[in-house]
GROMACS .gro file of C-alpha atoms in nm:
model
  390
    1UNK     CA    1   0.420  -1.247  -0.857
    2UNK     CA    2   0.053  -1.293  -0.887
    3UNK     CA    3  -0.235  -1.180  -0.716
    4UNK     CA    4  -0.582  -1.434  -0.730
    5UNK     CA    5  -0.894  -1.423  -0.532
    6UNK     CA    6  -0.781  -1.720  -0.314
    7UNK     CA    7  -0.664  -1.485  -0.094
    8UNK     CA    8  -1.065  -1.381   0.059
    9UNK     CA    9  -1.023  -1.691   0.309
   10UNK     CA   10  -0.736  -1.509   0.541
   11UNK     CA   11  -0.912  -1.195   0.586
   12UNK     CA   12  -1.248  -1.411   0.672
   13UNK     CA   13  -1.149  -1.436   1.057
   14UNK     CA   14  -0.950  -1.211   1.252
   15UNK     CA   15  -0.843  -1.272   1.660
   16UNK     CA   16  -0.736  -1.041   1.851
   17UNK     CA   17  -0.350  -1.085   1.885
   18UNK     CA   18  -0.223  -1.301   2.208
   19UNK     CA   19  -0.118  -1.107   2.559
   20UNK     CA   20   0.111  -0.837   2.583
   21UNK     CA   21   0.458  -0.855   2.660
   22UNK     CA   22   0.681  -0.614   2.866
   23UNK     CA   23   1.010  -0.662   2.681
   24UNK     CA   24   1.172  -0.345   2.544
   25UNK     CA   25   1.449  -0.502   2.340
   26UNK     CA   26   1.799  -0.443   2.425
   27UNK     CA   27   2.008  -0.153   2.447
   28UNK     CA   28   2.350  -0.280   2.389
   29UNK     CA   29   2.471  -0.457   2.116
   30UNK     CA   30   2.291  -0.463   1.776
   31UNK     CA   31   1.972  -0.308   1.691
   32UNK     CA   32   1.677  -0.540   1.648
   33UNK     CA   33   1.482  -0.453   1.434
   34UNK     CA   34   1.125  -0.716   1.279
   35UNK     CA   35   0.874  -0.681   1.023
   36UNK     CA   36   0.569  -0.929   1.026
   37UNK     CA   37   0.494  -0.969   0.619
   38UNK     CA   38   0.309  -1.278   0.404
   39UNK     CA   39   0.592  -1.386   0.199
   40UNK     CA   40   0.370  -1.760   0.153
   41UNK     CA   41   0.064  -1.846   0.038
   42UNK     CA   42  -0.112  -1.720  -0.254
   43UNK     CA   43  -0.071  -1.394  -0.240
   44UNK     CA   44   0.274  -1.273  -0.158
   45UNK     CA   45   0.456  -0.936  -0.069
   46UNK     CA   46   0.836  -1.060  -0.036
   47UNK     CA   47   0.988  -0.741  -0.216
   48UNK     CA   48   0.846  -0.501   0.079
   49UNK     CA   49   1.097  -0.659   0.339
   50UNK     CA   50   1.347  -0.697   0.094
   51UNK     CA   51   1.408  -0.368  -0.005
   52UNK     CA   52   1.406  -0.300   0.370
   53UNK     CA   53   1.689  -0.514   0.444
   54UNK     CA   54   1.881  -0.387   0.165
   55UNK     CA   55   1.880  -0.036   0.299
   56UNK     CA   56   1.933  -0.179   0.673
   57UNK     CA   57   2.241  -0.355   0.491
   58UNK     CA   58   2.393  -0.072   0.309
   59UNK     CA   59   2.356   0.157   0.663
   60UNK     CA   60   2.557  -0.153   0.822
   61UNK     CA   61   2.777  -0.173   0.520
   62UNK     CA   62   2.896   0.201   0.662
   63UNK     CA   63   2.907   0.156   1.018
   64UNK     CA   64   2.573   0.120   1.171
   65UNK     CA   65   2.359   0.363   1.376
   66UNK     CA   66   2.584   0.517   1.603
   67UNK     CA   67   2.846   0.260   1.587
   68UNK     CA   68   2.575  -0.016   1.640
   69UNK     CA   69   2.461  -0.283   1.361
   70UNK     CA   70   2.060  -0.344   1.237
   71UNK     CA   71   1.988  -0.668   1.310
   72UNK     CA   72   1.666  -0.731   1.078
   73UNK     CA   73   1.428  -1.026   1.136
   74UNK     CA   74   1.145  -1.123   0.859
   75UNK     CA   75   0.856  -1.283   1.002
   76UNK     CA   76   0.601  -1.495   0.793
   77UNK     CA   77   0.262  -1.494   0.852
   78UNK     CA   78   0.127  -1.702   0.527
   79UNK     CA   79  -0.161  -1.462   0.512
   80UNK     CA   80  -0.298  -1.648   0.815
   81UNK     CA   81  -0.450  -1.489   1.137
   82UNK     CA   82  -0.341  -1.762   1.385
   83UNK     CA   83   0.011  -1.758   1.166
   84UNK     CA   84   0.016  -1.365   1.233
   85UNK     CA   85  -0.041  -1.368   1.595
   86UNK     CA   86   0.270  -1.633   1.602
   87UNK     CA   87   0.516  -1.477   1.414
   88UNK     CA   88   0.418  -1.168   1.594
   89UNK     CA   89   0.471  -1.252   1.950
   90UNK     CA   90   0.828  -1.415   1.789
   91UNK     CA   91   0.952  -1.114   1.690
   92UNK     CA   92   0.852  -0.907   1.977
   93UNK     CA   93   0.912  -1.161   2.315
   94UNK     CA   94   1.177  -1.358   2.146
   95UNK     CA   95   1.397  -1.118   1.845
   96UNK     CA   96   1.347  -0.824   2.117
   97UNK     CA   97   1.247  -0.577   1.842
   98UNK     CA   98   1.264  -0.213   1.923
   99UNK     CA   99   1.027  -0.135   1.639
  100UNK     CA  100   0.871  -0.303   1.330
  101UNK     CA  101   0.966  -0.189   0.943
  102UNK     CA  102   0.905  -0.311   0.608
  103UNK     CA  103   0.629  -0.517   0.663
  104UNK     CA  104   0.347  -0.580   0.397
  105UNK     CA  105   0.095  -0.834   0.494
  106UNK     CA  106  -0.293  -0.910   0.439
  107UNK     CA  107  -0.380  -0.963   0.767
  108UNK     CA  108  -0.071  -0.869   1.038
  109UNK     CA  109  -0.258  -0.488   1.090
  110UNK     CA  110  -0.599  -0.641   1.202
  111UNK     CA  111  -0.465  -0.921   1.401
  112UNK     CA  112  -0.194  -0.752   1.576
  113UNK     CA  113  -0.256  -0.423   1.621
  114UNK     CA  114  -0.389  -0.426   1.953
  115UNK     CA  115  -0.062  -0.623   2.020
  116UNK     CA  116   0.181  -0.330   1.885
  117UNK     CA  117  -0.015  -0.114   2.091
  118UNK     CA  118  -0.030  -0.323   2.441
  119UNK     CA  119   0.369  -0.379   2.363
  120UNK     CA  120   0.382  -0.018   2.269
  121UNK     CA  121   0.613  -0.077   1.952
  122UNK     CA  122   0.575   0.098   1.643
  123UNK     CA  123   0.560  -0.030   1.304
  124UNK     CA  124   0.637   0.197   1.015
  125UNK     CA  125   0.451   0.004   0.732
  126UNK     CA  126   0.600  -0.084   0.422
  127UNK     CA  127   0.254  -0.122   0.259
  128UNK     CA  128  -0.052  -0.135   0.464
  129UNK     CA  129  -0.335  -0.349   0.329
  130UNK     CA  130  -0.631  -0.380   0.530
  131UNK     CA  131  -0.827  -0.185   0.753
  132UNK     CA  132  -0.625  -0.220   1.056
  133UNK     CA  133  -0.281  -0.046   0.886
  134UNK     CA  134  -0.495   0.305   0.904
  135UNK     CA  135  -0.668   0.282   1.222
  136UNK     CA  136  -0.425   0.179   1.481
  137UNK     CA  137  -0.190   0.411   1.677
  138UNK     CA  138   0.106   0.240   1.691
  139UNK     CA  139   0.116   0.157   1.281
  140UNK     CA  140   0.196   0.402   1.043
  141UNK     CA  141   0.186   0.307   0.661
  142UNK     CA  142   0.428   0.460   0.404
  143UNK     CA  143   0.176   0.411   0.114
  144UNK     CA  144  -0.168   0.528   0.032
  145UNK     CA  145  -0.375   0.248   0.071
  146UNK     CA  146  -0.671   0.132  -0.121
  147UNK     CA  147  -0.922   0.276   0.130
  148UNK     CA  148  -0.759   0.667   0.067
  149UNK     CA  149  -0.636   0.504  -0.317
  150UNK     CA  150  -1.009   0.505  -0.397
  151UNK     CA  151  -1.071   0.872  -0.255
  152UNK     CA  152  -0.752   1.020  -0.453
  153UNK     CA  153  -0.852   0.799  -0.770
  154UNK     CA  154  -1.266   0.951  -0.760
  155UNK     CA  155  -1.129   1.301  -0.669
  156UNK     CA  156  -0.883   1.245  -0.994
  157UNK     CA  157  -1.186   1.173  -1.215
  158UNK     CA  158  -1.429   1.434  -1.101
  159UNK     CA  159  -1.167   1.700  -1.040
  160UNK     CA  160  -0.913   1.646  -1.329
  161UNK     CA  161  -1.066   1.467  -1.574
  162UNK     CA  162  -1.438   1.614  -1.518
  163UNK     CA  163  -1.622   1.299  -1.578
  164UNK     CA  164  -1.956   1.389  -1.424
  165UNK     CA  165  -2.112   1.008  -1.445
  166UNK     CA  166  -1.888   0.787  -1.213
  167UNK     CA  167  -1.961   0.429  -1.089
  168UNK     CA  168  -1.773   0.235  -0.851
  169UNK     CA  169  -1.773  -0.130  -0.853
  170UNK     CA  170  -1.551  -0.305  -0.543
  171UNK     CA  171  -1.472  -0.638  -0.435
  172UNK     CA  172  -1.524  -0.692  -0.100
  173UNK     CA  173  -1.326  -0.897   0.119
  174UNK     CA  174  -1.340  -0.984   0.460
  175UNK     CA  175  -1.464  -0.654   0.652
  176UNK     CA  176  -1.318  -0.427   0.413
  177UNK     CA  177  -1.646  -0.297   0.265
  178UNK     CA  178  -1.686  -0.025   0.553
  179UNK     CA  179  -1.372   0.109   0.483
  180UNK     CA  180  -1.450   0.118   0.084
  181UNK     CA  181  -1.772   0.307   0.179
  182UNK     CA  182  -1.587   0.554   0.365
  183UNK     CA  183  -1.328   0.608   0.082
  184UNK     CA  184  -1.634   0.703  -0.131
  185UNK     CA  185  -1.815   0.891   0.099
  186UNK     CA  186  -1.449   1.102   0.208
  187UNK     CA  187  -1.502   1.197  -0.160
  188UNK     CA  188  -1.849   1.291  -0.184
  189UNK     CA  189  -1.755   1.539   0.132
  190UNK     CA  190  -1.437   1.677  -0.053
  191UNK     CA  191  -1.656   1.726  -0.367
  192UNK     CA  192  -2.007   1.743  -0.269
  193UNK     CA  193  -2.058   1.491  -0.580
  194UNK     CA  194  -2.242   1.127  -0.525
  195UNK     CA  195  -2.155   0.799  -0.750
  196UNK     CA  196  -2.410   0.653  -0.986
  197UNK     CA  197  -2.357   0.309  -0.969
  198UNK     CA  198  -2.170   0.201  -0.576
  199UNK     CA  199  -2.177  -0.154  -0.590
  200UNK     CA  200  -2.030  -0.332  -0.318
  201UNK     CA  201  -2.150  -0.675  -0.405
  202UNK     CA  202  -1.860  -0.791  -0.586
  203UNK     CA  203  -1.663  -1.107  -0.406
  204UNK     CA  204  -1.304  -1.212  -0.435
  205UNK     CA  205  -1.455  -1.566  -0.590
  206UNK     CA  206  -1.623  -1.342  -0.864
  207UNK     CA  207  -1.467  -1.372  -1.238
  208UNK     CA  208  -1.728  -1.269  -1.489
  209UNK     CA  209  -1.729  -0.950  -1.500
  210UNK     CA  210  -1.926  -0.889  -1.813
  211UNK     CA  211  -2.244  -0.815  -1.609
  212UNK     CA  212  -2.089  -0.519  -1.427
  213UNK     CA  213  -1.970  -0.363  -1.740
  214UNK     CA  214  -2.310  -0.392  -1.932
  215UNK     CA  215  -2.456  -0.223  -1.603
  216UNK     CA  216  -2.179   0.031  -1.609
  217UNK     CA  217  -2.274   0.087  -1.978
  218UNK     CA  218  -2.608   0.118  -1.942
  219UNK     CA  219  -2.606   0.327  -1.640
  220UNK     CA  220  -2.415   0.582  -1.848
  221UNK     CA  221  -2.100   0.579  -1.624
  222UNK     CA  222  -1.799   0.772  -1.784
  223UNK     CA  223  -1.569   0.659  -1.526
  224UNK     CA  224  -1.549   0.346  -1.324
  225UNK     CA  225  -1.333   0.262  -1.048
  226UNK     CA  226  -1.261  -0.110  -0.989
  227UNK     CA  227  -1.066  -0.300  -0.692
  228UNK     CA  228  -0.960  -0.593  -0.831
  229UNK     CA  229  -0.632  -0.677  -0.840
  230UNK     CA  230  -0.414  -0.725  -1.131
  231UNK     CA  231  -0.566  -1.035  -1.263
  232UNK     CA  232  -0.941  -0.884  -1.200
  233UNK     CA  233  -0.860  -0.578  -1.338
  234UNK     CA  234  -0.700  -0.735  -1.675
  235UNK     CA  235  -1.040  -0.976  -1.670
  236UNK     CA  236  -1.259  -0.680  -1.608
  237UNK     CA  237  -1.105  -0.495  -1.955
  238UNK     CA  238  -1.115  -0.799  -2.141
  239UNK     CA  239  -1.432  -0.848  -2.045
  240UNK     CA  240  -1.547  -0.451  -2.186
  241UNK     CA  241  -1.373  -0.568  -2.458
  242UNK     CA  242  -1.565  -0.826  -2.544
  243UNK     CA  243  -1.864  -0.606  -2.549
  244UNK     CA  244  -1.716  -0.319  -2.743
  245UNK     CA  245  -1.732  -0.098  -2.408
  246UNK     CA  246  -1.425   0.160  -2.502
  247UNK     CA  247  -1.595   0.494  -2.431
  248UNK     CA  248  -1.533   0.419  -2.035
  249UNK     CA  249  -1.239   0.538  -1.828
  250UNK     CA  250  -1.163   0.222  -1.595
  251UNK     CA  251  -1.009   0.359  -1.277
  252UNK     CA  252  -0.818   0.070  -1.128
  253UNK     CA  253  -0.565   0.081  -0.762
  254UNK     CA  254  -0.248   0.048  -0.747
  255UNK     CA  255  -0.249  -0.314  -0.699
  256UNK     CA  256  -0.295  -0.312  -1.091
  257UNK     CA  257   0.022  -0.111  -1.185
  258UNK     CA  258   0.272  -0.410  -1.219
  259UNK     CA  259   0.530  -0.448  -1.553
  260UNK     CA  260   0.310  -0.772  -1.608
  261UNK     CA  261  -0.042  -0.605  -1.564
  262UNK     CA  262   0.065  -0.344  -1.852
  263UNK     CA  263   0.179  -0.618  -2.085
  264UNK     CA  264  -0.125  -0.834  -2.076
  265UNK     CA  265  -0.349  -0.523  -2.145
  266UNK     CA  266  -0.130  -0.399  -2.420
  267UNK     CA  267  -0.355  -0.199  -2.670
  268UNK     CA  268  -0.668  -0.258  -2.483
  269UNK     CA  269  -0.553  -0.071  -2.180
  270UNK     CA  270  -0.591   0.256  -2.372
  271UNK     CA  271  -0.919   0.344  -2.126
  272UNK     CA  272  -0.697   0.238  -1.844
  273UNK     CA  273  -0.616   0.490  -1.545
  274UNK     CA  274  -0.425   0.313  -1.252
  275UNK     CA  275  -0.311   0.480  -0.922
  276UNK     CA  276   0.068   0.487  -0.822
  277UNK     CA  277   0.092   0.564  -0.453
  278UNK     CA  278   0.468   0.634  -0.493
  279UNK     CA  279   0.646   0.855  -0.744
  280UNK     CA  280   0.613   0.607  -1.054
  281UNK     CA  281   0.893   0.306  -1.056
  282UNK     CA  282   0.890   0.197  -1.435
  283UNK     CA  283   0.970   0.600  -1.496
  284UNK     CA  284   1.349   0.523  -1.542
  285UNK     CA  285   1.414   0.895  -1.563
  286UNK     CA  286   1.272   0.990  -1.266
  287UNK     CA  287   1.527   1.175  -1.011
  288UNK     CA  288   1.319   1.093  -0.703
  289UNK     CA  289   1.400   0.730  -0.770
  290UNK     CA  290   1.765   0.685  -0.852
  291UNK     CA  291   1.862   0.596  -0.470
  292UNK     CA  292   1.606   0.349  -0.459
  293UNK     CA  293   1.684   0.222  -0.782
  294UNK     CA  294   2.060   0.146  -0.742
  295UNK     CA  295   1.995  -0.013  -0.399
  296UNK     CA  296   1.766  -0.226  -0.556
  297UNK     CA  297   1.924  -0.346  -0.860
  298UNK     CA  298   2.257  -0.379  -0.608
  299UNK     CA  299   2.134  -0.637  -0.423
  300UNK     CA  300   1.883  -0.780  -0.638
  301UNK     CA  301   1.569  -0.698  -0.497
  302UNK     CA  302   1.305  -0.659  -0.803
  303UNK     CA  303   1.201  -0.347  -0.901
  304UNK     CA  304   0.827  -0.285  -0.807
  305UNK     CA  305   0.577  -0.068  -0.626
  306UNK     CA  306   0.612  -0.279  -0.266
  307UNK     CA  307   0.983  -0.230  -0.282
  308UNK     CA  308   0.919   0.106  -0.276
  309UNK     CA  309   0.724   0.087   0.021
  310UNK     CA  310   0.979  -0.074   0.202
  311UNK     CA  311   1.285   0.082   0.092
  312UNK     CA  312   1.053   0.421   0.250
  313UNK     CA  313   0.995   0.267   0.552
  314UNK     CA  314   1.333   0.151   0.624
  315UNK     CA  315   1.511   0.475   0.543
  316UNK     CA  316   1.251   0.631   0.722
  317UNK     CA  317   1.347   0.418   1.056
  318UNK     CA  318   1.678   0.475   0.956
  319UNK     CA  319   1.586   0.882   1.077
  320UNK     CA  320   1.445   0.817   1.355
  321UNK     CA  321   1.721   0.597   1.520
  322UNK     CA  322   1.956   0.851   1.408
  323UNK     CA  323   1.850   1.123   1.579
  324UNK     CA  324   1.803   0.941   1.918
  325UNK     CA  325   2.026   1.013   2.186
  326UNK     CA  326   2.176   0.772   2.432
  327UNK     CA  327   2.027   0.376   2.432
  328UNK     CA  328   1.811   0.256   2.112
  329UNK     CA  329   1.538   0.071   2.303
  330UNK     CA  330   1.197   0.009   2.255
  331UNK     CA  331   1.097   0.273   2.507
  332UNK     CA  332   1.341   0.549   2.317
  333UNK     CA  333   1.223   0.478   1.939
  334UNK     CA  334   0.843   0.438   2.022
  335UNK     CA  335   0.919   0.799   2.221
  336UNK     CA  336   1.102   0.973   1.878
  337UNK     CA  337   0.797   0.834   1.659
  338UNK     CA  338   0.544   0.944   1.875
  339UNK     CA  339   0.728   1.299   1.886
  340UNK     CA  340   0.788   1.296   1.526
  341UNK     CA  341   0.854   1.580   1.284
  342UNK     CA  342   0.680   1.493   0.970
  343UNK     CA  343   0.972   1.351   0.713
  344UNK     CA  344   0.999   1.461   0.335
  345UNK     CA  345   1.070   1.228   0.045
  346UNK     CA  346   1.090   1.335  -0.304
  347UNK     CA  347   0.930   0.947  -0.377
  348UNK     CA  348   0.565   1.054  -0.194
  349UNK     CA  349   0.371   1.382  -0.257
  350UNK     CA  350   0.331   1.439   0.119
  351UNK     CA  351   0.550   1.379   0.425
  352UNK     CA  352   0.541   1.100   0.610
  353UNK     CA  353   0.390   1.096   0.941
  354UNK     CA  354   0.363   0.952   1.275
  355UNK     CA  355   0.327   1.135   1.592
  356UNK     CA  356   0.092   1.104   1.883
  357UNK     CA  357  -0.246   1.006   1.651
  358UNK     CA  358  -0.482   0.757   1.688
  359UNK     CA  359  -0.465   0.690   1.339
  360UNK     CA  360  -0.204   0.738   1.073
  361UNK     CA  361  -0.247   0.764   0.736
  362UNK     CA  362  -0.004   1.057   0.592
  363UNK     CA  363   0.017   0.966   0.254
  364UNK     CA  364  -0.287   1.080   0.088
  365UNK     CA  365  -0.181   1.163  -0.247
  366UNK     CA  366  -0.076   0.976  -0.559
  367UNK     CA  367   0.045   1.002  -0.973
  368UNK     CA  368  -0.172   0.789  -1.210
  369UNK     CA  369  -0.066   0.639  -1.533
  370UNK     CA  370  -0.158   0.458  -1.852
  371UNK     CA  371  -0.060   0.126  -2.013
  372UNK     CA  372   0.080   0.186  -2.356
  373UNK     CA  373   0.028  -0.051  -2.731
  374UNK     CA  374   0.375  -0.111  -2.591
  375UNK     CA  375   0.306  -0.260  -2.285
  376UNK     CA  376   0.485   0.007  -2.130
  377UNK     CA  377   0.341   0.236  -1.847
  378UNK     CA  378   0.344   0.632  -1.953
  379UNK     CA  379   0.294   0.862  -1.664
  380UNK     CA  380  -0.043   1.054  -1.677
  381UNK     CA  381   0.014   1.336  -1.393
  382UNK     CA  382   0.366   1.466  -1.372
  383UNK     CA  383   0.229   1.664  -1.049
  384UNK     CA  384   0.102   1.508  -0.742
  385UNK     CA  385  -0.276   1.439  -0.695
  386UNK     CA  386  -0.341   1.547  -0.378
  387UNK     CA  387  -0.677   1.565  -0.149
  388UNK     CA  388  -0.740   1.909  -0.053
  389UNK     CA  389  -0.681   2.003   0.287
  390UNK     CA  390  -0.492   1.704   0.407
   0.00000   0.00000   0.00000
């Protein structure tokens, strides 16, 4: 899986989602349960929805939820507004969904939000993406985020490391740039520190980065955070490279933590910091993620950072329609999650949330690691980064 700039066009134009529905799903026979991802197109999050059906699998694999199978359906929305509104309404009018899991998508949040919330059905997010994952009350992401990433990531510099000099550089897409702004400014509050370098004039389309790291050199920065995905991020090192830049931290989001990121940077990652928003997957000792190993590698589902998203989310369904009594419908899990006791996992540094918000975004803490000469990851912050008073 690769990540490229193409992607700028699907965030360009956002609808509102179509007209509500009254359906509440039904409340005999199995549970239906959607997810609305972009598994097409050029930028792809398959493994989110894949790890959720493998957990909804192993729960039927011993009986259901209360005697009653999880029926999951995996809606594509090609990273596509009009696609997104579609695939939607299917899931909701036509699968009867009592509630959304799993999903990862570039655009689903923005465009149907306001249709979760006319519908009211929930949607425990395997990975939230844009703007819309953290601002709607009905959606509730599992992950950080790369609005809060870039908070947790400036508060790691200035608190941890004590880099006083630190530049941001982001690339904006679509109407994300407000919620960049407010990442940085979130950690100007927390800190009472400014940036010296925020540039938000970067665009998806952009792939010479060298001016950006001269102006990052000659502003003095000790630290700079970047947003570019994987491919950005490897063209943004190779690019400091090039200009014998290697007395710079690069900060980069999680986006850039992939098996394949680490062994294109090899040796020249050694400046590299990137964010893990889940306890760190390529750490093959780590306790916290045996479970979601094994149910992985059983039923093939690769290994990666959106799998853990959605192996969360779907266990963390999996809770809720446990603990309801009488009928799973629509009406009875969108009830439990908006009455919901925050839930622990050893794979997150806080609990996850829903409850009777506005807005949900629980999980505002992260670990951060390093690429190796290996092309291995090696895990930077054994404890949880978290931001104070969250």
């Amino acid at each position: 899986m690769r990540f490229t700039p193409l992607f700028a066009a699907a965030l360009l134009a956002l609808p509102l989602a179509a007209c509500a529905d009254d359906s509440t799903g039904s409340d005999s026979g199995p549970i239906n349960i959607g997810s609305v991802s972009t598994l097409s197109g050029p930028v792809t999050f398959p493994e989110a929805s894949q790890a959720a059906r493998a957990v909804f699998d192993e729960v039927n694999a011993n009986g259901g939820v209360n005697g009653r199978k999880i029926a999951y359906t995996t809606a594509d929305d090609k990273g596509d507004p009009a696609s997104a509104a579609l695939a939607a309404r299917d899931v909701i009018q036509n699968k009867k969904a009592v509630a959304l899991a799993g999903g990862a998508s570039l655009v689903d949040c923005q465009v149907n939000g306001p249709l979760y919330d006319r519908n009211k059905i929930t949607d425990v997010r395997g990975i939230g993406v844009d703007p819309g994952c953290f601002t709607s009350p009905n959606i509730s992401p599992v992950n950080t985020g790369p609005f809060f990433g870039s908070t947790v990531t400036l508060y790691y510099a200035s608190e941890k490391l004590k880099l006083n000099k630190i530049c941001a550089f982001f690339s904006i897409i679509g109407s994300t740039a407000n919620a960049y702004r407010e990442g940085v400014d979130r950690w100007s509050k927390i800190t009472g520190k400014k940036l010296v370098v925020n540039d938000l004039s970067l665009s998806a389309s952009t792939t010479d980065y060298t001016p950006y790291v001269l102006r990052a050199r000659s502003a003095g920065c000790q630290a700079v955070l970047f947003n570019g995905v994987e491919p950005m991020s490897i063209g943004w090192v190779k690019a400091a490279q090039a200009q014998n830049i290697n007395n710079i931290k690069w900060l980069f989001l999680a986006s850039t933590y992939t098996v394949e990121a680490a062994k294109a940077l090899g040796p020249a990652g050694k400046n590299v910091v990137a964010l893990s928003e889940f306890e760190p997957y390529t750490d093959v000792r780590s306790e916290a993620n045996k479970d979601w190993r094994a149910t992985m590698t059983k039923h093939k589902v690769p290994l990666t950072a959106f799998a853990q998203g959605g192996y969360l989310a779907a266990q963390h369904l999996v809770t809720v329609l446990k603990s309801i009594k009488g009928d799973i419908t629509r009406e009875a899990v969108t009830s439990a999650m908006k009455n919901l006791k925050p839930l622990d996992s050893a794979m997150t540094g806080m609990p996850f949330a829903f409850g009777s918000g506005s807005t949900h975004a629980s999980n505002l803490a992260a670990k951060f690691v390093r690429p190796d000469a290996k092309g291995d990851w090696t895990v930077l912050t054994p404890e949880w980064v978290k931001l104070p008073n969250a």
